mmCIF file of C-alpha atoms in Angstrom:
data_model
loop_
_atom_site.group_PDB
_atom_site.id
_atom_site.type_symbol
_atom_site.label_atom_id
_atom_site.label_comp_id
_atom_site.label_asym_id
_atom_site.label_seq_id
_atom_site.Cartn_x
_atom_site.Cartn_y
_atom_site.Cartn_z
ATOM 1 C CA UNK Q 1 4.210 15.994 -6.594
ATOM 2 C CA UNK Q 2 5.443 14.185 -3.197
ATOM 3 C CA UNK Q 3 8.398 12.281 -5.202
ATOM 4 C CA UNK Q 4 9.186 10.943 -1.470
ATOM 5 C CA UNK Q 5 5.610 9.265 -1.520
ATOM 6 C CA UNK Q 6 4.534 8.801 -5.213
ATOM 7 C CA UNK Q 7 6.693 8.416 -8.467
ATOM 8 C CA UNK Q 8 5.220 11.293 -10.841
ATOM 9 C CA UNK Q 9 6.202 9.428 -13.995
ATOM 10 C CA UNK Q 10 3.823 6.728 -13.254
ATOM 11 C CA UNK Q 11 1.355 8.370 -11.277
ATOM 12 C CA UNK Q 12 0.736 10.987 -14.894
ATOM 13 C CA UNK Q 13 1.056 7.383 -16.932
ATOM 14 C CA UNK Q 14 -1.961 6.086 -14.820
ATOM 15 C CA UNK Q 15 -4.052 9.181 -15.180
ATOM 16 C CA UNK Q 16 -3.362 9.818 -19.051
ATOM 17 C CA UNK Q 17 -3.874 5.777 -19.800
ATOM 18 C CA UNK Q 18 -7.146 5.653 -17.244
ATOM 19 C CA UNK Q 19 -8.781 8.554 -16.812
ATOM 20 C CA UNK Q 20 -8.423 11.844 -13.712
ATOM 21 C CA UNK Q 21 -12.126 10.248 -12.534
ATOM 22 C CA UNK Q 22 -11.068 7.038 -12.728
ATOM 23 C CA UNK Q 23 -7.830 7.252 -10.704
ATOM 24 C CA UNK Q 24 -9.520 8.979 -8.178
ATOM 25 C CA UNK Q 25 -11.898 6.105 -7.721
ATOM 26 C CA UNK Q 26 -9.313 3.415 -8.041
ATOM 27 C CA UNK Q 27 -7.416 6.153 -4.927
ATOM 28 C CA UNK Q 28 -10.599 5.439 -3.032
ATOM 29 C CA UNK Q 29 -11.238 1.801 -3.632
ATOM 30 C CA UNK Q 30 -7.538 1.190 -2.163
ATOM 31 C CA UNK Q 31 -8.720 3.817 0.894
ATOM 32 C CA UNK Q 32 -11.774 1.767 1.599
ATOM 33 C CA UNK Q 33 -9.725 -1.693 1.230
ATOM 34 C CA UNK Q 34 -6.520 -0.462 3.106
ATOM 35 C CA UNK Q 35 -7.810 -0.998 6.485
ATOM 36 C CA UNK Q 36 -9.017 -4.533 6.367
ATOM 37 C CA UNK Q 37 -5.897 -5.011 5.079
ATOM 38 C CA UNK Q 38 -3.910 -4.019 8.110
ATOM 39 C CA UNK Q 39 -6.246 -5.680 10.028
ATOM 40 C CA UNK Q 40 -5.643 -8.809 8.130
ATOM 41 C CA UNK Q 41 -1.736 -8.142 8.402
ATOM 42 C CA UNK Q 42 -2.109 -7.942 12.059
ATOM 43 C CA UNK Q 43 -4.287 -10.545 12.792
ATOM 44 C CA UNK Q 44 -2.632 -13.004 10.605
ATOM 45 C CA UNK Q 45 0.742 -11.892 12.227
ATOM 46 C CA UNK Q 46 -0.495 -12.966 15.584
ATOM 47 C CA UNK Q 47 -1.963 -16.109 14.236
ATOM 48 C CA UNK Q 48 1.077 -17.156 12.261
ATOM 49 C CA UNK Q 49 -1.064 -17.332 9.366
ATOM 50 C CA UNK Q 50 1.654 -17.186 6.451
ATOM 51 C CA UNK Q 51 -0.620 -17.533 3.605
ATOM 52 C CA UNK Q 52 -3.039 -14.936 4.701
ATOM 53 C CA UNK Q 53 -0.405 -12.472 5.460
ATOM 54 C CA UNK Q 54 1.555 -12.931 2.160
ATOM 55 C CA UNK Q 55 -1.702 -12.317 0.233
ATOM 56 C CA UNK Q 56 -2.677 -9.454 2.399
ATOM 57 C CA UNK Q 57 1.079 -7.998 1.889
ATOM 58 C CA UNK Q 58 0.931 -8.741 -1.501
ATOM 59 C CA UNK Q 59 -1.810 -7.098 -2.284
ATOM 60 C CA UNK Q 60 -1.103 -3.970 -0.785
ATOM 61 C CA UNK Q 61 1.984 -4.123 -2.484
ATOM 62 C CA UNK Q 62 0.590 -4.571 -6.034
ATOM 63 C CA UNK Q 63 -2.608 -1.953 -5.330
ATOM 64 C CA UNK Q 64 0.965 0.299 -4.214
ATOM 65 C CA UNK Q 65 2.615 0.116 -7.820
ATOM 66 C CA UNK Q 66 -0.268 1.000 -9.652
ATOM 67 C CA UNK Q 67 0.154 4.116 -8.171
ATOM 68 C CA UNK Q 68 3.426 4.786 -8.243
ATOM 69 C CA UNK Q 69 3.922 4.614 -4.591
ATOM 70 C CA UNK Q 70 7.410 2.628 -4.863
ATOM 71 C CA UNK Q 71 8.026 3.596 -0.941
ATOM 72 C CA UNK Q 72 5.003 1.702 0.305
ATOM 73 C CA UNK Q 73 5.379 -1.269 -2.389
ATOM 74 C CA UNK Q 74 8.839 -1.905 -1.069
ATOM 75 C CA UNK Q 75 7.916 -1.978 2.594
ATOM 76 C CA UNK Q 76 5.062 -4.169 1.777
ATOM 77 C CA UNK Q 77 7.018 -6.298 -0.164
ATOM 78 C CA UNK Q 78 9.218 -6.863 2.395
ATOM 79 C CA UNK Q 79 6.721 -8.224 5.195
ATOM 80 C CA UNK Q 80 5.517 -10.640 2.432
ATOM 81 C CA UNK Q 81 8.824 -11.625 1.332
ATOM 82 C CA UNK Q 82 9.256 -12.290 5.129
ATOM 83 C CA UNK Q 83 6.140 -13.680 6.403
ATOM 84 C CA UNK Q 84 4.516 -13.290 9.799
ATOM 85 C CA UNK Q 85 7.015 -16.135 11.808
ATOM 86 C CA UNK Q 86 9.856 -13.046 10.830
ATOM 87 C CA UNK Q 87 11.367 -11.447 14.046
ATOM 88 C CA UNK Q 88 10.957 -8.451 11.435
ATOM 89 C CA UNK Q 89 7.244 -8.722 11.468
ATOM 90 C CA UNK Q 90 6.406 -6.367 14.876
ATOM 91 C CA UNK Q 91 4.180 -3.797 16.325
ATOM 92 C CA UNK Q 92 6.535 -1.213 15.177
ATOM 93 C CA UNK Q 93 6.515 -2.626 11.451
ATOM 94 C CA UNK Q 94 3.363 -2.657 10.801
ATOM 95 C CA UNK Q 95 2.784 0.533 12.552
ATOM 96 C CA UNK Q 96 4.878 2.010 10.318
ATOM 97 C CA UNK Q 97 3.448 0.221 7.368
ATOM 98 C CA UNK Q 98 0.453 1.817 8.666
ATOM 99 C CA UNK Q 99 1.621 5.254 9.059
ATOM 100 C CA UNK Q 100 3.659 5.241 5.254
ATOM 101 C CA UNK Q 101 -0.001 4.027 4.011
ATOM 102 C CA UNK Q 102 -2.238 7.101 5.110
ATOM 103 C CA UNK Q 103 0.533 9.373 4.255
ATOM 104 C CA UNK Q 104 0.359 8.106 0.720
ATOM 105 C CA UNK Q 105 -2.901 7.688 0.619
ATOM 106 C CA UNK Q 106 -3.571 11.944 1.567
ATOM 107 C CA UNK Q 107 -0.791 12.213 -1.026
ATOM 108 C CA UNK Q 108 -2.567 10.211 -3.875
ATOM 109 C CA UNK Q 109 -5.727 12.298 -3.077
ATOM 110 C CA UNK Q 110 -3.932 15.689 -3.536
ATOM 111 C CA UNK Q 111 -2.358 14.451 -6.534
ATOM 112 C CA UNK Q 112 -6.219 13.037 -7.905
ATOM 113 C CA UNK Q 113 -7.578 16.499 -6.754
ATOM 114 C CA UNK Q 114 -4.922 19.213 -8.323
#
């Protein structure tokens, strides 16, 4: 396990309550969604669009939990909590929201995999 990236506890909960196949499509529904929502993070960032960064935040955040990836939860909670008018909310933020997501998602795909 990457206990860095994803909690093992509930990772092993998810797959014994849904199903190895299952997780591993749920692993690539959130892959295929991810991206539109960065793209939604950014754009609404630029924008000012509060309400359609909070829900893009949020659910990236709750999609993060299922999995057990507490890292990525917590830094997406955090640029909803703040909104996009946040001196917080930069490049650099969501770059590295960006860069914590495809690390955890390689990581949930190794985990689905082994």
């Amino acid at each position: 396990m990457t206990p860095d990236l994803i909690d093992a506890r509930c990772f092993e909960a998810l797959q014994a309550n849904a199903g190895a196949d299952f997780v591993l499509t749920l692993i690539d529904a959130f892959a295929e969604e991810a991206p539109a929502l960065l793209a939604d993070l950014r754009s609404a960032a630029a924008q000012g669009d509060a309400e359609r960064f909070e829900t893009a935040a949020h659910t990236l955040k709750s999609n993060s939990i299922t999995f057990g990836a507490s890292r990525l939860a917590e830094m997406a909670r955090v640029l909803e909590w703040q909104g996009p008018s946040s001196d917080a909310v930069s490049v650099d933020a969501l770059q590295a929201l960006e860069t914590q997501l495809m690390a955890t998602l390689a990581a949930l795909r190794a985990l689905a995999r082994a």
